[in-house]
Coordinates of C-alpha atoms and ligand atoms in Angstrom, one line a residue:
M1 CA 38.9 16.4 56.0
A2 CA 39.7 19.7 54.3
K3 CA 38.9 19.9 50.6
N4 CA 41.7 20.4 48.2
K5 CA 40.3 23.3 46.2
S6 CA 42.8 22.9 43.4
V7 CA 41.1 19.5 42.4
K8 CA 37.8 20.2 40.7
R9 CA 34.8 17.8 40.9
H10 CA 34.4 15.9 37.6
S11 CA 31.4 17.2 35.8
H12 CA 29.7 14.6 33.5
P13 CA 28.9 16.4 30.2
G14 CA 25.5 14.7 29.9
R15 CA 24.5 15.5 33.5
G16 CA 23.1 19.0 32.8
G17 CA 22.3 21.4 35.6
R18 CA 24.8 23.7 37.1
G19 CA 28.4 23.1 36.2
A20 CA 27.6 21.3 32.8
T21 CA 30.0 22.8 30.3
H22 CA 28.5 21.2 27.2
P23 CA 24.9 21.2 26.0
K24 CA 23.2 17.8 26.0
G25 CA 22.8 15.5 23.0
R26 CA 23.4 16.2 19.3
Q27 CA 24.1 19.8 18.5
L28 CA 22.0 21.8 16.1
D29 CA 23.9 22.8 13.0
P30 CA 22.7 26.4 12.2
K31 CA 23.1 25.9 8.4
A32 CA 21.1 22.6 8.4
H33 CA 18.5 24.3 10.5
D34 CA 18.1 27.1 8.0
Q35 CA 17.8 24.5 5.2
I36 CA 15.0 22.7 7.2
L37 CA 13.3 26.1 7.7
D38 CA 13.4 26.7 4.0
L39 CA 12.0 23.3 3.2
L40 CA 9.2 23.4 5.8
G41 CA 8.2 26.9 4.9
D42 CA 4.8 27.9 6.4
N43 CA 3.7 24.3 7.0
L44 CA 2.3 23.8 10.5
R45 CA 4.9 21.9 12.6
S46 CA 2.2 19.3 13.3
R47 CA 3.5 15.9 14.6
D48 CA 1.4 14.0 12.0
L49 CA 3.3 15.7 9.2
L50 CA 6.6 14.1 10.1
I51 CA 6.7 11.6 7.2
E52 CA 5.7 14.4 4.8
F53 CA 8.7 16.4 6.0
L54 CA 11.0 13.5 5.8
H55 CA 10.0 13.2 2.1
L56 CA 10.8 16.8 1.5
I57 CA 14.3 16.3 2.9
Q58 CA 14.9 13.0 1.1
D59 CA 13.7 14.5 -2.2
K60 CA 15.9 17.6 -1.9
Y61 CA 19.1 16.1 -0.5
G62 CA 18.8 12.4 -1.7
C63 CA 19.1 11.2 1.9
L64 CA 18.3 12.0 5.5
S65 CA 21.5 13.1 7.2
T66 CA 22.0 13.4 11.0
K67 CA 22.3 17.2 10.9
H68 CA 18.9 17.5 9.0
L69 CA 17.2 15.0 11.4
V70 CA 18.5 16.9 14.4
A71 CA 17.2 20.2 12.9
L72 CA 13.9 18.6 12.1
A73 CA 13.5 17.3 15.6
E74 CA 14.3 20.7 17.0
E75 CA 11.9 22.4 14.6
M76 CA 9.0 20.0 15.4
K77 CA 9.8 20.0 19.1
I78 CA 10.0 16.2 19.2
A79 CA 12.7 13.8 20.4
L80 CA 15.4 12.9 17.9
T81 CA 14.8 9.2 18.7
E82 CA 11.2 9.6 17.5
V83 CA 12.4 11.1 14.2
Y84 CA 14.9 8.2 13.8
E85 CA 12.5 5.4 14.6
V86 CA 10.1 6.7 12.0
A87 CA 12.7 7.5 9.3
T88 CA 14.4 4.1 9.6
F89 CA 11.0 2.2 9.4
Y90 CA 10.3 3.2 5.8
A91 CA 12.2 1.7 2.8
H92 CA 12.1 4.9 0.8
F93 CA 14.2 6.9 3.3
D94 CA 18.0 6.7 3.3
V95 CA 19.1 7.6 6.8
V96 CA 22.9 8.3 6.8
N97 CA 25.0 9.2 9.8
D98 CA 28.4 10.8 10.0
Q99 CA 30.1 7.5 9.2
T100 CA 28.0 6.3 6.3
K101 CA 28.1 7.5 2.8
K102 CA 25.3 9.3 1.0
P103 CA 23.6 7.0 -1.5
P104 CA 24.5 7.5 -5.2
P105 CA 22.3 10.1 -7.0
I106 CA 20.3 7.5 -8.9
T107 CA 18.5 4.5 -7.5
I108 CA 17.2 1.7 -9.6
R109 CA 14.7 -0.4 -7.8
V110 CA 14.0 -3.8 -9.4
C111 CA 10.8 -5.6 -8.4
D112 CA 11.6 -9.1 -7.2
S113 CA 8.0 -10.0 -6.1
V114 CA 6.4 -13.1 -7.5
T115 CA 5.3 -12.2 -11.0
C116 CA 8.4 -10.2 -11.8
E117 CA 10.5 -13.1 -10.5
M118 CA 8.7 -15.4 -13.0
F119 CA 9.5 -12.9 -15.7
G120 CA 13.3 -12.7 -15.1
A121 CA 13.8 -10.2 -12.2
E122 CA 16.9 -12.2 -11.0
E123 CA 18.5 -12.2 -14.4
L124 CA 17.8 -8.5 -14.7
I125 CA 19.4 -7.7 -11.3
S126 CA 22.5 -9.6 -12.4
A127 CA 22.7 -7.9 -15.7
L128 CA 22.2 -4.5 -14.2
S129 CA 24.7 -5.0 -11.4
K130 CA 27.4 -5.8 -13.9
K131 CA 26.8 -2.6 -16.0
V132 CA 25.7 0.2 -13.6
P133 CA 28.0 3.2 -13.4
P134 CA 29.1 4.4 -9.9
E135 CA 26.4 7.1 -9.7
V136 CA 23.7 4.5 -9.8
R137 CA 22.7 1.9 -7.2
I138 CA 20.5 -1.2 -7.6
L139 CA 18.1 -2.2 -4.9
R140 CA 15.6 -5.0 -4.7
A141 CA 12.0 -3.8 -4.2
P142 CA 8.6 -5.3 -3.6
C143 CA 5.7 -5.2 -6.1
M144 CA 5.2 -1.9 -7.8
G145 CA 1.7 -2.5 -9.2
A146 CA 2.9 -3.1 -12.7
C147 CA 2.7 -6.9 -12.6
D148 CA 0.9 -7.1 -16.0
K149 CA 4.0 -5.6 -17.6
A150 CA 6.6 -7.6 -15.6
P151 CA 9.4 -7.4 -15.0
A152 CA 9.1 -3.9 -13.5
V153 CA 11.7 -1.4 -12.4
A154 CA 11.7 2.1 -11.0
V155 CA 14.4 4.5 -12.0
G156 CA 14.1 7.1 -9.3
H157 CA 10.3 7.2 -9.0
T158 CA 9.8 6.5 -12.7
Q159 CA 8.6 3.1 -13.6
V160 CA 10.0 1.2 -16.6
A161 CA 7.9 -1.9 -17.5
P162 CA 8.5 -4.3 -19.1
A163 CA 12.1 -3.7 -18.3
T164 CA 15.3 -4.8 -20.0
A165 CA 18.8 -3.9 -18.7
S166 CA 19.4 -1.7 -21.7
V167 CA 16.1 0.2 -21.5
V168 CA 16.7 0.7 -17.7
L169 CA 20.2 2.0 -18.1
E170 CA 19.2 4.3 -20.9
A171 CA 16.5 5.8 -18.6
A172 CA 19.0 6.2 -15.8
G173 CA 21.4 7.8 -18.2
E174 CA 18.9 10.3 -19.5
K175 CA 18.1 11.3 -15.9
K176 CA 14.5 11.7 -17.2
L177 CA 13.0 10.8 -13.9
S178 CA 9.4 11.5 -14.4
R179 CA 6.7 10.0 -16.7
D180 CA 4.0 11.8 -18.6
L181 CA 0.7 11.7 -16.9
P182 CA -1.8 9.2 -18.3
D183 CA -4.8 10.5 -20.3
Y184 CA -7.5 10.5 -17.7
I185 CA -11.0 12.0 -17.3
K186 CA -10.5 15.5 -16.0
F187 CA -12.8 17.5 -13.7
N188 CA -14.8 19.4 -16.5
E189 CA -15.2 16.2 -18.6
Y190 CA -16.4 14.3 -15.6
R191 CA -18.9 17.0 -14.7
K192 CA -20.2 17.3 -18.2
E193 CA -21.3 13.7 -18.1
G194 CA -23.2 14.1 -14.9
G195 CA -20.3 13.8 -12.4
Y196 CA -20.9 15.2 -8.9
E197 CA -24.7 15.5 -9.5
L198 CA -25.2 12.7 -7.0
F199 CA -22.9 14.4 -4.4
R200 CA -24.8 17.6 -5.0
E201 CA -28.1 15.8 -4.4
C202 CA -26.7 14.4 -1.2
I203 CA -25.7 17.8 0.2
N204 CA -29.0 19.3 -0.9
G205 CA -30.9 16.7 1.1
I206 CA -32.4 14.8 -1.8
H207 CA -30.8 11.6 -0.4
T208 CA -30.3 10.7 3.2
P209 CA -27.4 8.6 4.6
E210 CA -30.0 5.9 5.5
N211 CA -31.2 5.7 1.8
L212 CA -27.6 5.3 0.6
I213 CA -26.8 2.7 3.2
E214 CA -29.9 0.8 2.1
V215 CA -28.6 0.8 -1.5
L216 CA -25.2 -0.4 -0.4
N217 CA -26.7 -3.2 1.8
E218 CA -29.0 -4.3 -1.0
S219 CA -26.2 -4.4 -3.5
G220 CA -24.0 -6.4 -1.2
L221 CA -21.0 -4.1 -1.9
R222 CA -18.1 -5.4 0.1
G223 CA -14.8 -3.8 0.9
L224 CA -12.5 -4.4 -2.0
G225 CA -9.2 -3.8 -0.3
G226 CA -9.0 -7.5 0.7
A227 CA -11.1 -8.1 3.8
G228 CA -14.5 -7.9 2.1
F229 CA -16.4 -6.4 5.0
P230 CA -19.9 -5.2 3.9
A231 CA -19.6 -1.5 3.1
G232 CA -23.1 -0.4 4.2
R233 CA -22.6 -2.0 7.6
K234 CA -19.3 -0.2 8.1
W235 CA -21.0 3.1 7.4
E236 CA -23.7 2.2 10.0
F237 CA -21.0 1.3 12.6
V238 CA -19.2 4.6 12.1
R239 CA -22.4 6.6 12.2
A240 CA -23.3 4.9 15.5
E241 CA -20.3 6.5 17.2
D242 CA -20.3 10.0 18.5
G243 CA -18.6 12.7 16.3
P244 CA -16.4 14.3 15.3
R245 CA -15.7 11.6 12.8
L246 CA -13.0 11.2 10.1
M247 CA -12.5 9.3 6.9
A248 CA -9.3 7.6 5.6
V249 CA -8.8 6.2 2.1
N250 CA -6.5 3.2 1.6
A251 CA -4.6 3.8 -1.7
D252 CA -1.6 1.8 -0.5
E253 CA -2.1 -1.1 -2.9
G254 CA 0.9 -3.2 -1.9
E255 CA -0.4 -6.7 -2.2
P256 CA 1.9 -8.4 -4.8
G257 CA -0.1 -8.9 -8.0
T258 CA -2.6 -6.1 -7.3
F259 CA -2.8 -3.1 -9.6
K260 CA -6.5 -2.3 -9.9
D261 CA -6.6 0.8 -7.8
R262 CA -3.9 2.3 -9.9
W263 CA -5.9 1.4 -13.0
F264 CA -9.0 3.2 -11.7
L265 CA -7.1 6.3 -10.5
E266 CA -5.2 6.6 -13.7
R267 CA -8.4 6.6 -15.8
D268 CA -11.3 8.1 -13.8
P269 CA -10.1 9.7 -10.6
H270 CA -13.2 11.8 -10.0
R271 CA -15.5 8.7 -9.9
F272 CA -13.4 7.7 -6.9
L273 CA -13.3 11.2 -5.4
E274 CA -17.1 11.5 -5.7
G275 CA -17.6 8.2 -4.0
M276 CA -15.2 9.3 -1.3
L277 CA -17.1 12.6 -0.8
I278 CA -20.4 10.8 -0.6
G279 CA -19.0 8.4 2.0
A280 CA -17.6 11.3 4.0
W281 CA -21.0 13.1 3.8
A282 CA -22.8 10.0 4.9
I283 CA -20.8 9.7 8.1
E284 CA -20.4 13.4 8.6
A285 CA -16.7 13.3 8.4
Q286 CA -14.9 16.5 9.1
E287 CA -11.8 15.7 7.2
I288 CA -10.6 13.0 4.7
Y289 CA -7.1 11.6 4.6
I290 CA -6.0 9.7 1.4
Y291 CA -3.0 7.5 2.0
L292 CA -1.3 6.9 -1.4
R293 CA 1.6 4.6 -1.9
D294 CA 4.9 6.3 -2.9
E295 CA 5.2 4.1 -5.9
Y296 CA 2.5 6.0 -7.8
P297 CA 3.9 9.5 -8.2
E298 CA 1.8 10.2 -11.3
I299 CA -1.4 9.5 -9.4
R300 CA -0.2 11.8 -6.7
K301 CA 0.1 14.6 -9.3
I302 CA -3.3 13.8 -10.8
L303 CA -5.0 13.8 -7.3
L304 CA -3.3 17.0 -6.3
R305 CA -4.4 18.7 -9.5
E306 CA -8.0 17.4 -9.4
I307 CA -8.5 18.0 -5.7
S308 CA -7.5 21.6 -6.2
K309 CA -10.1 21.9 -9.0
L310 CA -12.7 20.5 -6.7
E311 CA -11.7 23.0 -4.0
S312 CA -12.0 25.9 -6.4
S313 CA -15.5 24.7 -7.4
D314 CA -18.7 25.3 -5.4
L315 CA -18.6 21.6 -4.2
L316 CA -16.0 21.6 -1.5
E317 CA -14.3 23.9 1.1
P318 CA -10.5 24.0 0.6
G319 CA -8.5 22.0 3.2
C320 CA -10.9 19.1 3.9
I321 CA -8.9 16.6 1.9
H322 CA -5.4 15.7 2.9
L323 CA -3.2 13.6 0.5
R324 CA -0.6 11.7 2.4
R325 CA 2.4 9.9 0.8
G326 CA 3.4 6.4 1.9
A327 CA 7.1 5.7 2.0
G328 CA 7.6 2.1 0.9
A329 CA 6.0 -0.1 3.6
Y330 CA 3.5 -2.8 2.6
I331 CA 2.3 -3.2 6.1
C332 CA 0.9 0.4 6.0
G333 CA -1.9 -1.1 3.8
E334 CA -3.2 -2.8 6.9
E335 CA -5.8 -0.3 8.0
S336 CA -4.6 0.4 11.6
A337 CA -0.9 0.6 10.5
M338 CA -2.1 3.0 7.8
L339 CA -3.7 5.2 10.5
E340 CA -0.4 5.1 12.5
S341 CA 1.4 6.2 9.4
I342 CA -1.0 9.0 8.7
E343 CA -0.4 10.1 12.2
G344 CA 3.3 10.4 11.3
K345 CA 4.5 7.2 13.1
R346 CA 5.9 3.8 12.2
G347 CA 3.4 1.6 10.6
L348 CA 2.8 -0.8 13.4
P349 CA -0.7 -2.4 13.3
R350 CA -2.9 -1.7 16.3
H351 CA -4.5 -4.4 18.5
K352 CA -8.2 -4.7 17.8
P353 CA -10.7 -4.1 19.3
P354 CA -11.2 -1.2 19.4
F355 CA -11.8 -1.1 15.7
P356 CA -11.1 2.0 13.6
A357 CA -14.9 2.6 13.3
Q358 CA -14.8 3.3 17.1
V359 CA -11.3 4.6 17.8
G360 CA -9.5 5.4 14.5
L361 CA -7.4 8.3 13.2
F362 CA -6.4 10.7 16.0
G363 CA -8.6 8.6 18.3
R364 CA -11.8 9.5 16.3
P365 CA -14.3 7.1 14.8
T366 CA -13.0 6.6 11.3
L367 CA -14.5 5.3 8.1
I368 CA -11.8 3.5 6.1
H369 CA -12.2 2.4 2.6
N370 CA -10.2 1.0 -0.3
V371 CA -10.1 3.2 -3.5
E372 CA -12.2 0.7 -5.5
T373 CA -14.9 0.3 -2.9
L374 CA -15.5 4.1 -3.2
Y375 CA -15.2 4.1 -7.0
W376 CA -18.4 2.0 -7.4
I377 CA -20.6 4.2 -5.1
R378 CA -21.9 6.5 -7.8
D379 CA -22.8 3.8 -10.2
L380 CA -24.5 1.7 -7.5
V381 CA -26.7 4.6 -6.4
Q382 CA -27.5 6.0 -9.8
K383 CA -28.0 2.7 -11.6
G384 CA -29.6 0.9 -8.6
S385 CA -28.4 -2.0 -6.7
S386 CA -29.9 -4.5 -9.2
W387 CA -27.4 -3.2 -11.8
F388 CA -24.8 -4.8 -9.6
T389 CA -26.6 -7.8 -8.2
Q390 CA -27.8 -9.0 -11.6
K391 CA -24.2 -9.7 -12.5
G392 CA -22.4 -12.7 -11.1
R393 CA -22.1 -16.4 -11.9
N394 CA -22.0 -19.8 -10.1
G395 CA -24.1 -18.5 -7.2
S396 CA -22.2 -15.2 -6.6
K397 CA -23.7 -11.7 -7.1
G398 CA -22.0 -8.6 -8.4
Q399 CA -18.7 -8.1 -10.1
R400 CA -15.1 -8.1 -9.2
T401 CA -12.1 -6.4 -10.6
F402 CA -9.3 -8.9 -11.1
S403 CA -5.7 -7.9 -11.5
V404 CA -4.4 -10.8 -13.7
S405 CA -0.7 -11.4 -14.2
G406 CA 1.5 -14.3 -15.0
R407 CA 1.5 -16.8 -17.9
V408 CA -1.5 -15.5 -19.8
K409 CA -1.6 -13.9 -23.3
N410 CA -3.3 -10.7 -22.2
P411 CA -2.7 -9.9 -18.5
G412 CA -4.3 -6.7 -17.1
V413 CA -7.3 -5.5 -15.1
K414 CA -10.4 -7.5 -15.9
I415 CA -13.8 -6.5 -14.6
A416 CA -15.7 -9.8 -14.5
D417 CA -18.6 -11.5 -12.8
A418 CA -18.1 -12.3 -9.1
G419 CA -17.9 -16.1 -9.0
I420 CA -16.2 -16.5 -12.4
T421 CA -13.8 -19.4 -12.5
V422 CA -10.1 -19.0 -13.2
R423 CA -10.6 -21.1 -16.3
D424 CA -13.2 -18.7 -17.7
L425 CA -11.1 -15.7 -16.6
I426 CA -8.2 -17.1 -18.6
D427 CA -10.2 -18.1 -21.7
E428 CA -12.8 -15.2 -21.9
F429 CA -10.7 -12.3 -20.6
C430 CA -7.0 -13.1 -21.1
G431 CA -6.8 -14.7 -24.5
G432 CA -5.8 -18.1 -23.0
M433 CA -2.4 -19.2 -21.8
Q434 CA 0.8 -17.8 -23.3
D435 CA 2.1 -19.9 -26.2
G436 CA 4.2 -22.8 -24.9
H437 CA 2.8 -22.7 -21.4
N438 CA 0.5 -25.2 -19.8
F439 CA -1.7 -24.1 -16.9
K440 CA -0.3 -25.5 -13.6
G441 CA -2.0 -23.4 -10.9
Y442 CA -2.9 -20.0 -9.7
L443 CA -2.6 -17.6 -6.8
P444 CA -6.2 -16.4 -6.4
G445 CA -5.5 -13.5 -4.0
G446 CA -1.9 -12.2 -4.4
A447 CA 0.8 -13.1 -2.0
S448 CA -1.5 -13.8 1.0
G449 CA -4.2 -15.9 -0.7
G450 CA -2.5 -19.3 -1.2
I451 CA -2.1 -21.3 -4.4
L452 CA -4.6 -23.6 -6.1
P453 CA -3.8 -26.3 -8.7
A454 CA -5.1 -26.3 -12.3
S455 CA -7.3 -29.3 -11.3
M456 CA -9.3 -26.8 -9.2
D457 CA -9.9 -24.4 -12.1
R458 CA -13.7 -24.5 -11.8
E459 CA -13.9 -23.0 -8.3
P460 CA -16.0 -19.7 -8.2
L461 CA -13.7 -16.8 -7.3
D462 CA -15.4 -14.7 -4.7
F463 CA -15.3 -13.8 -1.0
G464 CA -15.9 -16.9 1.1
T465 CA -15.6 -19.5 -1.6
L466 CA -11.9 -20.4 -1.2
E467 CA -11.4 -20.4 2.5
Q468 CA -12.4 -24.1 2.7
Y469 CA -9.2 -24.8 0.7
G470 CA -7.0 -22.6 2.8
C471 CA -7.1 -19.8 0.2
L472 CA -8.6 -16.3 -0.2
I473 CA -9.6 -14.0 -3.0
G474 CA -8.4 -10.9 -1.0
S475 CA -7.8 -8.0 -3.4
A476 CA -8.5 -10.4 -6.4
A477 CA -4.9 -10.4 -7.7
V478 CA -4.8 -13.6 -9.8
I479 CA -1.4 -14.8 -10.8
I480 CA -1.3 -17.6 -13.3
L481 CA 1.4 -20.2 -13.1
S482 CA 2.5 -22.7 -15.8
E483 CA 4.5 -25.9 -15.8
E484 CA 7.6 -23.7 -16.1
D485 CA 7.0 -22.5 -12.5
D486 CA 8.0 -24.3 -9.4
T487 CA 5.5 -23.6 -6.6
G488 CA 8.2 -24.3 -4.0
D489 CA 10.1 -21.4 -5.4
V490 CA 7.0 -19.3 -5.4
A491 CA 6.4 -20.1 -1.7
L492 CA 9.9 -19.0 -0.9
N493 CA 9.5 -15.8 -2.8
L494 CA 6.3 -15.0 -0.9
L495 CA 7.9 -15.7 2.4
K496 CA 10.9 -13.5 1.6
F497 CA 8.5 -10.8 0.8
F498 CA 6.7 -11.2 4.1
E499 CA 10.0 -11.4 6.0
D500 CA 11.1 -8.0 4.4
E501 CA 7.7 -6.4 5.1
S502 CA 6.9 -7.7 8.6
C503 CA 6.8 -4.7 10.9
G504 CA 8.6 -6.7 13.5
Q505 CA 6.2 -5.9 16.3
C506 CA 5.3 -9.5 17.2
T507 CA 7.6 -12.5 17.5
P508 CA 5.6 -15.2 15.6
C509 CA 5.7 -13.1 12.5
R510 CA 9.1 -11.4 12.8
N511 CA 11.0 -14.6 13.8
G512 CA 8.6 -17.0 12.0
C513 CA 9.0 -15.4 8.5
E514 CA 12.8 -15.3 9.0
K515 CA 13.0 -18.9 10.1
A516 CA 10.6 -20.1 7.4
V517 CA 12.9 -18.5 4.7
Q518 CA 15.9 -20.2 6.2
L519 CA 14.2 -23.6 6.2
L520 CA 12.9 -23.2 2.7
E521 CA 16.4 -22.3 1.4
N522 CA 17.6 -25.7 2.6
K523 CA 18.0 -28.4 -0.1
T524 CA 15.5 -30.5 1.8
W525 CA 12.6 -29.0 3.7
D526 CA 12.0 -29.9 7.3
K527 CA 8.3 -30.4 6.8
P528 CA 7.1 -31.1 10.3
L529 CA 9.0 -28.0 11.6
L530 CA 7.7 -25.8 8.8
K531 CA 4.1 -26.9 9.5
E532 CA 4.5 -26.3 13.2
L533 CA 6.0 -22.9 12.5
S534 CA 3.1 -22.0 10.1
T535 CA 0.5 -23.0 12.8
V536 CA 2.1 -20.7 15.4
M537 CA 2.3 -17.8 12.9
Q538 CA -1.3 -18.2 11.8
D539 CA -2.6 -18.6 15.4
A540 CA -0.4 -16.0 17.2
S541 CA 0.4 -13.2 14.9
I542 CA -1.2 -9.8 15.6
C543 CA -2.3 -8.9 12.1
G544 CA -3.2 -10.4 8.7
L545 CA 0.4 -10.3 7.4
G546 CA 1.7 -12.9 9.8
Q547 CA -1.5 -14.8 9.8
A548 CA -1.5 -15.2 6.0
A549 CA 2.2 -15.4 5.4
T550 CA 2.4 -19.2 5.1
N551 CA -0.8 -19.7 3.1
G552 CA 1.2 -20.2 -0.1
L553 CA 3.5 -22.7 1.6
N554 CA 0.6 -24.6 3.1
S555 CA -0.9 -24.8 -0.4
V556 CA 2.3 -26.4 -1.7
F557 CA 2.1 -29.0 1.0
K558 CA -1.5 -29.7 0.1
Y559 CA -1.7 -29.4 -3.7
F560 CA 1.8 -29.6 -5.2
P561 CA 3.6 -32.5 -3.5
E562 CA 5.9 -32.8 -6.5
D563 CA 7.4 -29.3 -5.7
I564 CA 8.2 -30.0 -2.0
K565 CA 11.9 -30.1 -1.6
Ligands
FMN1 C1 -1.1 -6.9 5.6 C2 -2.3 -6.2 5.0 C3 -2.1 -5.4 3.9 C4 -3.2 -4.7 3.4 N1 -3.0 -3.9 2.3 C5 -4.1 -3.2 1.8 C6 -3.9 -2.3 0.7 O1 -2.8 -2.2 0.2 N2 -5.0 -1.6 0.3 C7 -6.2 -1.8 0.8 O2 -7.2 -1.1 0.4 N3 -6.4 -2.7 1.8 C8 -5.4 -3.4 2.3 N4 -5.6 -4.2 3.4 C9 -7.0 -4.3 4.0 C10 -7.2 -3.2 5.0 O3 -6.7 -3.6 6.2 C11 -8.7 -2.8 5.1 O4 -9.4 -4.0 5.3 C12 -9.3 -2.0 3.9 O5 -8.5 -0.9 3.6 C13 -10.7 -1.5 4.3 O6 -11.3 -0.9 3.1 P1 -12.5 -1.7 2.4 O7 -13.5 -2.1 3.4 O8 -13.0 -0.7 1.4 O9 -11.8 -2.9 1.7 C14 -4.5 -4.9 3.9 C15 -4.7 -5.8 5.0 C16 -3.6 -6.4 5.6 C17 -3.8 -7.4 6.7
SF4_2 S1 1.9 -10.0 12.2 FE1 3.8 -9.2 11.4 S2 3.2 -7.3 10.4 FE2 1.5 -7.9 11.8 S3 1.9 -6.8 13.7 FE3 2.9 -8.8 13.9 S4 5.0 -8.5 13.2 FE4 3.8 -6.7 12.5
FES3 S1 5.3 -5.2 -10.2 FE1 6.6 -6.9 -9.8 S2 5.2 -8.4 -9.0 FE2 4.0 -6.6 -9.2

């Protein structure tokens, strides 16, 4: 049949190839592209810097708009979907499209995690919601590491704690969105009192990595981020792998109730930095990545300043230390999720094995440590392992740094003997219970560590001592409850936290947390179903978040029958 030439073949706009009259996909807005070029400046368009670049856009424009994300994808030569999936994963990014409105200029985040809830977060949210002007929005947020001053709020990135509605609104009105830096030990002061001598001795060959590993093994220093893995053994494992090797520091500190890393970094950052450099020297790491949570902007300023002093000294070549900024995702504290995030991706925990010591950051053998683990290295080596091992009580050796919050007179960071009981912690270190409060129970290890009753106040607090009761010391975040507190409500608060923070990668955790919250919100709990759900979550979740999410709930079943609904 002869073709009728006046009727043209339909050309699908997305088909590409000859005949396509429109370019594919979202179109680049030249003005937005120029703005992105300005922001990115001379930075390498390296894939792992994606989150850093998203921060630059969010900080400058108050949100991530489609036109900027398109321009960023173009500039970094990556797919727009990749940019979207990363940007939408993190709570501190506001992704807006052509239909959604830009968020108001000021964001007030109110912490509604467990200690802040005990100290009136809900009342604060209601009071603020009634009074905020249109240029301000209120959001709920997880623990900000200010639990000893609960309730805590962040106006922009500036923390206000303890917060009242009037103080918060005043801060929002002043638009003074940064805090003065704390008074900390600076580079010159630190060096004057012998700082970096040990690191110098290491690089000058006075110590060997094997010597140092021996000291760590003798002292029994364990990872203080929560898992408690022996530090010396980790160094051995990483050294056993072929180079090049890397180091990553976990400064994400997101476990509700924990604020010790913040305390160390705000006081003596170089003691941590020296420990970090020694660890990197021992495993011959080529580069070090520090992953710092976004909730600690003052610490970011301190570290940037002090690292640059180190770089201009004779101790360090510039460019070996990279400071990376988290973006409001608790799961990025899990070490393999942290590695993903440093690589500029969503914080989805990896399946193990292989462990990061074998295949870690950028596929390299990687030594990962918590801030506090590194903080103690200098003291351990210079004072000797016996300085550490002679401390301890009730059969435990060493010391632990407890972040204590809740119903005690003097909450805060308490460096105490490993194995101390909660009773002694309250009486010797915290000035006793708050007036009018009777001790009812305690969370020994933040949101993940379960809840113990006051009748078990003589249990030694240490790694390995509480597992028999279904509890954990974890990062040693001890939250003290009184008769005023309902452990059923606490269990619900914990599960809401895990529901929000689950990365969503595996079904038992993603659906399990959500389902558990629904069941706990009912007037009467379906106990058999909750217990079954908890077993599945513990047994089948990929990472520690899902495995530990119901520890608090199980403790209520075991130890607080009066609080079961
Ligand atoms: C859900 C989850 C969250 C975690 N959050 C943190 C954290 O915020 N900071 C931290 O140092 N470790 C955290 N950890 C523990 C890390 O996975 C890892 O064990 C630690 O960083 C290793 O350093 P360390 O041996 O010095 O403790 C978390 C673990 C899990 C399962
Ligand atoms: S357990 Fe939860 S947080 Fe961990 S990988 Fe699964 S979904 Fe993600
Ligand atoms: S700051 Fe609110 S619970 Fe930690």
